[in-house]
Amino acid sequence: MAENIETSFDEAIKAGKINGAIICTTDAKGHSIYNEAFGARTLLSGEKVPQRLDDVCFLASGTKLITTITAMKCVEQGLLTLTDDLSSIAPELAAKQVITGFSDDGETPRLEPANKPITLEMLLTHTSGISYAFTDPNLTKWCEKFDAPDGNPRPVEESFRYPLAYQPGTSWMYSVGLDWAGKVIERVTGRSLGENVQEFVCDPLGISDTQFYPVTREDLRSRLVDLNPHDPSASACAVVGNRTEVNESTKGDFGGHGLFMSPSSYIKILHSLLANDGKLLKPTTVDDIFRDHLGQEASAGYRAALAGPIGPFFRVGIDLETKTGHGLGGVVTLQDIEGGYGEGTMTWGGGLSLTWFIDRKNNLCGVCALQPALPDFDGEILEVLKQNFRRDIYRKHAAWKDQQQ
């Protein structure tokens, strides 16, 4: 498959691997470097309409960056700090123990008390011990025995009531920390996470097309990519490998994965952080978001996770040999990547089909939202296309700069 965006994306559409894609990129001055919509989306009626930049997509874990910004706004307002114990706000976190295994007969979990309190910084950097259950065999087994799904939607507190996978602050594993951070935000503000996101993130940038699952606003449903004959309930299952339970099992606003928004709006958020324009957060706060926050123990756990079986997912297109850390909103590169990200770039993704980056050194940010075809979901082609976006967008940026001279 060709490595340039246009050819590879068009080939994937013709082959029935994706239905479409949306790419938005800009520099700090707001120049549109490359904005393009490919393919078409299918309405519930079966009618196909051309993909548009302002079509509403499921952000999945692209939500995490927005929750981070909202949390840091609460820090600026004095409602939270990065390093204080959250026990008084979320006593459920203080009650969690660390699972170390099971009894010889496999029936009784071995648990030990947490030796330090969980902080907001830990939640935002995936170092709290609150991992996704699928990343740890002990957590998976605990959930199978004591927390089997009953088919009813559950809030954050009930969805993630399982033990810690490791002592807080001593390792790293991709986690539901941002979902808990969203709950903390709700408790200190007395409002829903969605209301806080609208005031702290969307209103300052003129964004009006955002809603947590389920999307009920008719003006958004008319533009919703994930409302189609293959997904009539708009669960956005295509983004997460044709799994409807990711959203349908939730109740309330989940700060780790629940937002829907158009890429043309998401790029406004990336741009504001790239320009550090003060519209969302103080410049010093933005600088702190981009700093590597992992201590020595957590860094060792992070490197082990990157080299593990699901490490490629955590590396978001970055080679294992490249030095990276973790900021408050995503992976941070600690060195330049030839022909790509500069040192200090932050990046992450959403589900299996969305990726974003903010490269402050090379003055570029972008988001790519693929629309996987169902029912024959092809995760491998999505990885190829996302990587083509990450590489070719830098070639297009270089060509754009040449044209300006």
Short mmCIF file of C-alpha atoms in Angstrom, two decimals:
data_model
loop_
_atom_site.label_atom_id
_atom_site.label_comp_id
_atom_site.label_asym_id
_atom_site.label_seq_id
_atom_site.Cartn_x
_atom_site.Cartn_y
_atom_site.Cartn_z
CA MET A 1 0.00 0.00 0.00
CA ALA A 2 1.21 3.50 -0.85
CA GLU A 3 2.46 5.65 2.02
CA ASN A 4 0.90 8.97 1.03
CA ILE A 5 -2.42 9.87 2.58
CA GLU A 6 -4.51 10.32 -0.54
CA THR A 7 -3.57 7.11 -2.32
CA SER A 8 -3.60 4.84 0.73
CA PHE A 9 -6.88 6.22 2.07
CA ASP A 10 -8.59 5.99 -1.32
CA GLU A 11 -7.33 2.41 -1.75
CA ALA A 12 -8.72 1.46 1.66
CA ILE A 13 -12.10 2.97 0.81
CA LYS A 14 -12.28 1.17 -2.55
CA ALA A 15 -11.32 -2.11 -0.83
CA GLY A 16 -14.15 -1.67 1.67
CA LYS A 17 -11.80 -1.44 4.66
CA ILE A 18 -12.92 2.03 5.73
CA ASN A 19 -15.92 4.09 4.77
CA GLY A 20 -14.17 7.40 5.11
CA ALA A 21 -11.77 9.55 7.08
CA ILE A 22 -11.34 13.10 8.34
CA ILE A 23 -7.99 14.86 8.75
CA CYS A 24 -7.48 18.32 10.26
CA THR A 25 -4.06 19.91 10.79
CA THR A 26 -2.89 23.42 11.61
CA ASP A 27 0.08 25.39 12.87
CA ALA A 28 0.22 27.74 15.84
CA LYS A 29 -0.85 30.73 13.75
CA GLY A 30 -3.99 28.90 12.66
CA HIS A 31 -2.94 28.18 9.08
CA SER A 32 -4.79 25.17 7.73
CA ILE A 33 -1.94 22.90 6.65
CA TYR A 34 -4.07 20.00 5.48
CA ASN A 35 -7.82 19.56 6.01
CA GLU A 36 -9.52 16.80 4.08
CA ALA A 37 -12.56 14.54 4.28
CA PHE A 38 -12.48 11.25 2.41
CA GLY A 39 -15.23 8.84 1.43
CA ALA A 40 -18.81 8.86 2.68
CA ARG A 41 -20.93 8.03 5.68
CA THR A 42 -24.16 6.08 5.54
CA LEU A 43 -27.37 7.42 7.03
CA LEU A 44 -29.84 5.19 8.88
CA SER A 45 -31.92 5.18 5.71
CA GLY A 46 -29.01 3.63 3.80
CA GLU A 47 -28.35 6.80 1.82
CA LYS A 48 -24.67 7.67 1.45
CA VAL A 49 -23.53 11.27 1.88
CA PRO A 50 -20.02 12.67 1.43
CA GLN A 51 -17.87 12.77 4.55
CA ARG A 52 -17.45 16.28 5.97
CA LEU A 53 -14.91 17.87 8.31
CA ASP A 54 -17.67 18.72 10.77
CA ASP A 55 -19.20 15.25 10.93
CA VAL A 56 -19.51 14.18 14.58
CA CYS A 57 -17.23 11.28 15.57
CA PHE A 58 -16.66 9.19 18.67
CA LEU A 59 -13.41 10.36 20.29
CA ALA A 60 -13.04 7.28 22.52
CA SER A 61 -9.76 7.84 24.41
CA GLY A 62 -9.34 11.13 22.59
CA THR A 63 -11.63 12.25 25.42
CA LYS A 64 -8.75 11.90 27.89
CA LEU A 65 -6.98 15.06 26.73
CA ILE A 66 -10.15 17.09 27.19
CA THR A 67 -10.67 15.68 30.68
CA THR A 68 -7.06 16.56 31.50
CA ILE A 69 -7.62 20.17 30.43
CA THR A 70 -10.78 20.33 32.54
CA ALA A 71 -8.98 18.89 35.56
CA MET A 72 -6.13 21.37 35.21
CA LYS A 73 -8.66 24.20 35.07
CA CYS A 74 -9.89 22.98 38.44
CA VAL A 75 -6.27 23.07 39.66
CA GLU A 76 -5.91 26.66 38.47
CA GLN A 77 -9.11 27.58 40.32
CA GLY A 78 -7.83 26.04 43.54
CA LEU A 79 -10.44 23.26 43.60
CA LEU A 80 -7.80 20.55 43.18
CA THR A 81 -4.04 20.06 43.31
CA LEU A 82 -1.93 17.58 41.41
CA THR A 83 -0.26 16.03 44.44
CA ASP A 84 -2.76 16.05 47.32
CA ASP A 85 -4.55 12.96 48.59
CA LEU A 86 -7.94 12.57 46.88
CA SER A 87 -9.44 10.46 49.68
CA SER A 88 -11.75 13.18 50.96
CA ILE A 89 -13.17 13.71 47.46
CA ALA A 90 -13.21 10.09 46.29
CA PRO A 91 -13.17 7.80 49.34
CA GLU A 92 -13.66 4.86 46.99
CA LEU A 93 -10.06 5.36 45.85
CA ALA A 94 -8.76 5.31 49.42
CA ALA A 95 -10.59 2.03 50.07
CA LYS A 96 -8.93 0.23 47.19
CA GLN A 97 -6.40 -2.51 47.95
CA VAL A 98 -3.69 -3.93 45.72
CA ILE A 99 -4.25 -7.38 44.26
CA THR A 100 -1.11 -9.54 44.20
CA GLY A 101 -2.60 -12.85 43.07
CA PHE A 102 -5.00 -15.56 44.20
CA SER A 103 -4.94 -18.38 46.74
CA ASP A 104 -3.63 -21.76 45.66
CA ASP A 105 -7.15 -22.95 44.89
CA GLY A 106 -7.71 -19.85 42.73
CA GLU A 107 -10.77 -18.75 44.67
CA THR A 108 -9.60 -16.04 47.06
CA PRO A 109 -7.79 -12.90 45.90
CA ARG A 110 -4.63 -11.93 47.78
CA LEU A 111 -4.92 -8.25 48.68
CA GLU A 112 -2.69 -5.81 50.51
CA PRO A 113 -3.32 -2.21 51.59
CA ALA A 114 -2.17 0.65 49.41
CA ASN A 115 0.92 2.23 50.97
CA LYS A 116 0.28 5.76 49.69
CA PRO A 117 -2.76 7.81 48.65
CA ILE A 118 -3.82 8.28 45.06
CA THR A 119 -3.37 11.78 43.62
CA LEU A 120 -4.73 13.60 40.59
CA GLU A 121 -1.29 13.47 38.97
CA MET A 122 -1.37 9.67 39.24
CA LEU A 123 -4.82 9.52 37.64
CA LEU A 124 -3.74 11.73 34.73
CA THR A 125 -0.51 9.80 34.08
CA HIS A 126 -1.79 6.22 34.50
CA THR A 127 0.39 5.60 37.56
CA SER A 128 -2.33 5.20 40.23
CA GLY A 129 -2.60 1.40 40.00
CA ILE A 130 -6.15 1.69 38.62
CA SER A 131 -5.55 -0.16 35.36
CA TYR A 132 -7.95 -1.29 32.67
CA ALA A 133 -8.94 -4.79 33.78
CA PHE A 134 -7.95 -6.33 30.43
CA THR A 135 -4.31 -5.26 30.94
CA ASP A 136 -3.75 -7.39 34.06
CA PRO A 137 -4.51 -11.13 34.50
CA ASN A 138 -5.29 -10.73 38.21
CA LEU A 139 -7.78 -7.97 37.51
CA THR A 140 -9.34 -9.95 34.68
CA LYS A 141 -9.80 -12.95 36.98
CA TRP A 142 -11.16 -10.78 39.81
CA CYS A 143 -13.77 -9.27 37.50
CA GLU A 144 -14.79 -12.68 36.18
CA LYS A 145 -15.35 -13.93 39.72
CA PHE A 146 -16.77 -10.91 41.50
CA ASP A 147 -17.94 -8.36 38.95
CA ALA A 148 -19.54 -10.10 35.99
CA PRO A 149 -21.60 -7.70 33.83
CA ASP A 150 -25.32 -7.85 34.55
CA GLY A 151 -26.41 -5.99 31.43
CA ASN A 152 -27.27 -2.78 33.24
CA PRO A 153 -25.42 0.49 32.54
CA ARG A 154 -23.19 1.50 35.45
CA PRO A 155 -21.52 4.74 36.55
CA VAL A 156 -17.77 5.14 36.98
CA GLU A 157 -17.81 4.10 40.64
CA GLU A 158 -19.46 0.78 39.85
CA SER A 159 -17.77 0.12 36.51
CA PHE A 160 -14.28 0.35 37.98
CA ARG A 161 -14.66 -0.93 41.53
CA TYR A 162 -12.00 -3.63 41.17
CA PRO A 163 -8.66 -3.53 43.08
CA LEU A 164 -5.44 -1.79 42.16
CA ALA A 165 -2.96 -3.68 39.97
CA TYR A 166 0.10 -2.24 41.76
CA GLN A 167 1.04 0.15 44.53
CA PRO A 168 0.16 3.77 43.61
CA GLY A 169 3.00 5.65 41.93
CA THR A 170 5.29 2.64 41.57
CA SER A 171 4.57 1.62 37.96
CA TRP A 172 2.63 2.51 34.83
CA MET A 173 -0.26 0.88 33.04
CA TYR A 174 -2.89 2.33 30.75
CA SER A 175 -5.87 2.95 32.93
CA VAL A 176 -9.30 4.24 33.80
CA GLY A 177 -7.62 7.03 35.76
CA LEU A 178 -9.19 9.68 33.54
CA ASP A 179 -12.65 8.27 34.20
CA TRP A 180 -11.98 8.66 37.92
CA ALA A 181 -10.54 12.13 37.30
CA GLY A 182 -13.82 13.04 35.62
CA LYS A 183 -15.70 11.86 38.68
CA VAL A 184 -13.41 13.93 40.93
CA ILE A 185 -14.11 16.98 38.77
CA GLU A 186 -17.84 16.43 39.13
CA ARG A 187 -17.60 16.23 42.91
CA VAL A 188 -15.52 19.38 43.43
CA THR A 189 -17.61 21.46 41.01
CA GLY A 190 -21.05 20.04 41.75
CA ARG A 191 -21.75 19.74 38.02
CA SER A 192 -21.57 17.00 35.41
CA LEU A 193 -18.33 16.48 33.56
CA GLY A 194 -20.10 17.45 30.36
CA GLU A 195 -21.12 20.80 31.82
CA ASN A 196 -17.56 21.45 32.95
CA VAL A 197 -16.12 20.49 29.57
CA GLN A 198 -18.52 22.85 27.84
CA GLU A 199 -17.61 25.80 30.09
CA PHE A 200 -13.87 25.22 30.46
CA VAL A 201 -12.95 23.81 27.03
CA CYS A 202 -15.65 24.31 24.45
CA ASP A 203 -17.06 27.78 25.17
CA PRO A 204 -13.66 29.55 25.11
CA LEU A 205 -13.04 28.11 21.63
CA GLY A 206 -16.54 28.50 20.21
CA ILE A 207 -17.19 24.74 20.10
CA SER A 208 -20.85 23.70 20.22
CA ASP A 209 -20.92 20.15 18.81
CA THR A 210 -19.85 18.11 21.84
CA GLN A 211 -21.83 15.61 23.89
CA PHE A 212 -21.03 12.61 26.05
CA TYR A 213 -22.63 9.27 25.19
CA PRO A 214 -25.47 8.87 24.44
CA VAL A 215 -25.74 11.53 21.75
CA THR A 216 -29.31 12.79 22.03
CA ARG A 217 -29.12 16.24 20.44
CA GLU A 218 -30.85 16.06 17.06
CA ASP A 219 -28.50 18.61 15.53
CA LEU A 220 -25.59 16.28 16.34
CA ARG A 221 -27.35 13.04 15.43
CA SER A 222 -27.90 14.40 11.91
CA ARG A 223 -24.10 14.64 11.56
CA LEU A 224 -23.23 11.53 13.57
CA VAL A 225 -20.95 9.10 11.74
CA ASP A 226 -21.82 6.27 14.14
CA LEU A 227 -25.56 6.34 13.44
CA ASN A 228 -25.98 3.99 10.51
CA PRO A 229 -27.50 0.63 9.52
CA HIS A 230 -24.59 -1.25 11.13
CA ASP A 231 -24.96 0.77 14.36
CA PRO A 232 -28.58 1.92 14.66
CA SER A 233 -28.20 2.62 18.40
CA ALA A 234 -25.18 4.89 17.78
CA SER A 235 -22.97 2.94 20.19
CA ALA A 236 -19.90 3.83 18.08
CA CYS A 237 -18.90 0.17 18.05
CA ALA A 238 -16.83 0.55 14.86
CA VAL A 239 -14.26 2.71 16.65
CA VAL A 240 -13.53 0.01 19.25
CA GLY A 241 -13.45 -3.12 17.13
CA ASN A 242 -17.20 -3.67 16.69
CA ARG A 243 -17.87 -3.80 20.47
CA THR A 244 -21.12 -2.18 21.55
CA GLU A 245 -20.60 -2.62 25.30
CA VAL A 246 -17.88 0.04 25.57
CA ASN A 247 -20.55 2.74 25.62
CA GLU A 248 -23.75 0.81 26.23
CA SER A 249 -22.48 -0.46 29.60
CA THR A 250 -21.89 3.07 30.93
CA LYS A 251 -24.10 5.52 32.81
CA GLY A 252 -23.06 9.15 33.09
CA ASP A 253 -20.08 11.03 31.66
CA PHE A 254 -16.92 8.93 31.36
CA GLY A 255 -13.83 11.12 31.18
CA GLY A 256 -11.69 8.38 29.69
CA HIS A 257 -13.68 7.65 26.56
CA GLY A 258 -17.22 9.02 26.37
CA LEU A 259 -17.12 12.17 24.19
CA PHE A 260 -18.40 12.76 20.68
CA MET A 261 -17.16 15.77 18.70
CA SER A 262 -16.26 16.78 15.17
CA PRO A 263 -12.58 16.70 14.14
CA SER A 264 -12.98 20.31 12.98
CA SER A 265 -13.72 21.18 16.62
CA TYR A 266 -11.10 18.87 18.14
CA ILE A 267 -8.38 20.58 16.12
CA LYS A 268 -9.32 23.87 17.81
CA ILE A 269 -8.37 22.30 21.16
CA LEU A 270 -5.08 20.97 19.82
CA HIS A 271 -4.33 24.34 18.26
CA SER A 272 -4.97 26.22 21.48
CA LEU A 273 -2.47 24.03 23.31
CA LEU A 274 0.03 24.28 20.45
CA ALA A 275 -0.19 28.08 20.38
CA ASN A 276 -0.38 28.23 24.20
CA ASP A 277 -2.73 31.15 23.68
CA GLY A 278 -4.17 31.27 27.20
CA LYS A 279 -7.72 30.58 26.07
CA LEU A 280 -7.93 27.27 27.91
CA LEU A 281 -5.20 27.35 30.53
CA LYS A 282 -2.34 29.52 31.75
CA PRO A 283 0.85 29.09 29.69
CA THR A 284 2.69 27.62 32.68
CA THR A 285 -0.08 25.05 33.14
CA VAL A 286 0.17 24.02 29.48
CA ASP A 287 3.94 23.67 29.84
CA ASP A 288 3.35 21.37 32.81
CA ILE A 289 0.96 19.20 30.79
CA PHE A 290 3.73 18.60 28.23
CA ARG A 291 6.35 17.72 30.86
CA ASP A 292 7.29 14.08 31.50
CA HIS A 293 5.72 13.35 34.90
CA LEU A 294 6.99 9.81 35.41
CA GLY A 295 9.30 9.15 38.35
CA GLN A 296 12.01 6.51 38.31
CA GLU A 297 9.79 3.60 39.41
CA ALA A 298 6.91 4.56 37.15
CA SER A 299 9.31 5.03 34.21
CA ALA A 300 10.57 1.48 34.62
CA GLY A 301 7.00 0.18 34.58
CA TYR A 302 6.22 2.34 31.56
CA ARG A 303 9.16 0.98 29.57
CA ALA A 304 8.15 -2.57 30.48
CA ALA A 305 4.61 -1.90 29.27
CA LEU A 306 5.88 -0.49 25.97
CA ALA A 307 7.90 -3.66 25.40
CA GLY A 308 5.03 -5.96 26.44
CA PRO A 309 2.48 -7.83 24.34
CA ILE A 310 0.15 -4.84 23.93
CA GLY A 311 3.00 -2.32 23.91
CA PRO A 312 2.43 -1.27 20.28
CA PHE A 313 -0.95 0.15 21.31
CA PHE A 314 0.72 2.26 24.01
CA ARG A 315 3.45 3.48 21.64
CA VAL A 316 0.92 5.08 19.22
CA GLY A 317 3.12 4.68 16.17
CA ILE A 318 6.43 5.49 17.86
CA ASP A 319 9.33 3.01 17.65
CA LEU A 320 10.22 1.19 20.85
CA GLU A 321 13.77 2.54 20.65
CA THR A 322 12.59 6.16 20.73
CA LYS A 323 12.78 7.75 24.18
CA THR A 324 9.35 8.70 25.45
CA GLY A 325 7.69 9.62 28.71
CA HIS A 326 4.18 10.51 29.78
CA GLY A 327 2.76 13.96 30.35
CA LEU A 328 -0.60 14.82 31.82
CA GLY A 329 -2.43 14.26 28.54
CA GLY A 330 -0.56 11.61 26.60
CA VAL A 331 2.78 10.19 25.51
CA VAL A 332 5.59 12.76 25.26
CA THR A 333 8.59 12.28 22.96
CA LEU A 334 11.93 12.91 24.68
CA GLN A 335 13.89 13.13 21.43
CA ASP A 336 13.37 14.12 17.82
CA ILE A 337 12.04 11.56 15.36
CA GLU A 338 13.58 11.91 11.92
CA GLY A 339 11.01 13.21 9.46
CA GLY A 340 8.33 13.36 12.15
CA TYR A 341 7.65 14.41 15.71
CA GLY A 342 10.01 16.82 17.38
CA GLU A 343 11.18 16.46 20.96
CA GLY A 344 8.39 17.33 23.37
CA THR A 345 5.55 16.23 21.09
CA MET A 346 2.46 14.93 22.85
CA THR A 347 0.32 12.28 21.19
CA TRP A 348 -2.35 9.69 21.87
CA GLY A 349 -5.34 8.13 20.14
CA GLY A 350 -8.91 7.03 20.48
CA GLY A 351 -10.11 3.46 20.14
CA LEU A 352 -8.54 1.83 17.09
CA SER A 353 -9.32 4.53 14.56
CA LEU A 354 -8.37 7.98 15.88
CA THR A 355 -4.97 9.55 16.48
CA TRP A 356 -3.82 13.06 17.39
CA PHE A 357 -0.57 14.92 18.09
CA ILE A 358 0.72 18.33 19.18
CA ASP A 359 4.30 19.08 18.06
CA ARG A 360 5.36 22.36 19.66
CA LYS A 361 8.92 22.15 18.33
CA ASN A 362 7.86 21.82 14.68
CA ASN A 363 4.78 24.04 15.06
CA LEU A 364 2.20 21.49 13.94
CA CYS A 365 -0.81 19.65 15.36
CA GLY A 366 -3.31 17.31 13.83
CA VAL A 367 -6.07 14.76 14.23
CA CYS A 368 -7.01 11.85 11.98
CA ALA A 369 -10.36 10.08 12.45
CA LEU A 370 -10.88 6.94 10.37
CA GLN A 371 -14.34 5.43 9.87
CA PRO A 372 -13.89 1.63 9.92
CA ALA A 373 -16.17 -0.46 7.74
CA LEU A 374 -18.45 -3.00 9.37
CA PRO A 375 -19.15 -5.84 9.77
CA ASP A 376 -15.70 -6.93 8.54
CA PHE A 377 -13.55 -4.86 10.91
CA ASP A 378 -9.87 -4.73 9.86
CA GLY A 379 -7.65 -3.38 12.65
CA GLU A 380 -4.39 -3.93 10.73
CA ILE A 381 -5.32 -1.55 7.94
CA LEU A 382 -6.27 1.10 10.48
CA GLU A 383 -2.76 0.97 11.97
CA VAL A 384 -1.23 1.34 8.51
CA LEU A 385 -3.41 4.31 7.65
CA LYS A 386 -2.77 6.08 10.96
CA GLN A 387 0.97 5.64 10.46
CA ASN A 388 0.72 6.98 6.92
CA PHE A 389 -1.02 10.05 8.33
CA ARG A 390 1.69 10.55 10.98
CA ARG A 391 4.46 10.41 8.39
CA ASP A 392 2.93 12.04 5.33
CA ILE A 393 1.56 15.02 7.22
CA TYR A 394 5.13 16.13 7.90
CA ARG A 395 5.96 15.90 4.21
CA LYS A 396 2.89 17.97 3.44
CA HIS A 397 3.85 20.47 6.14
CA ALA A 398 7.32 20.84 4.61
CA ALA A 399 5.82 21.34 1.15
CA TRP A 400 3.38 23.93 2.54
CA LYS A 401 6.22 25.89 4.14
CA ASP A 402 8.16 25.84 0.86
CA GLN A 403 5.15 27.33 -0.89
CA GLN A 404 5.01 30.21 1.58
CA GLN A 405 8.55 31.34 0.75
#
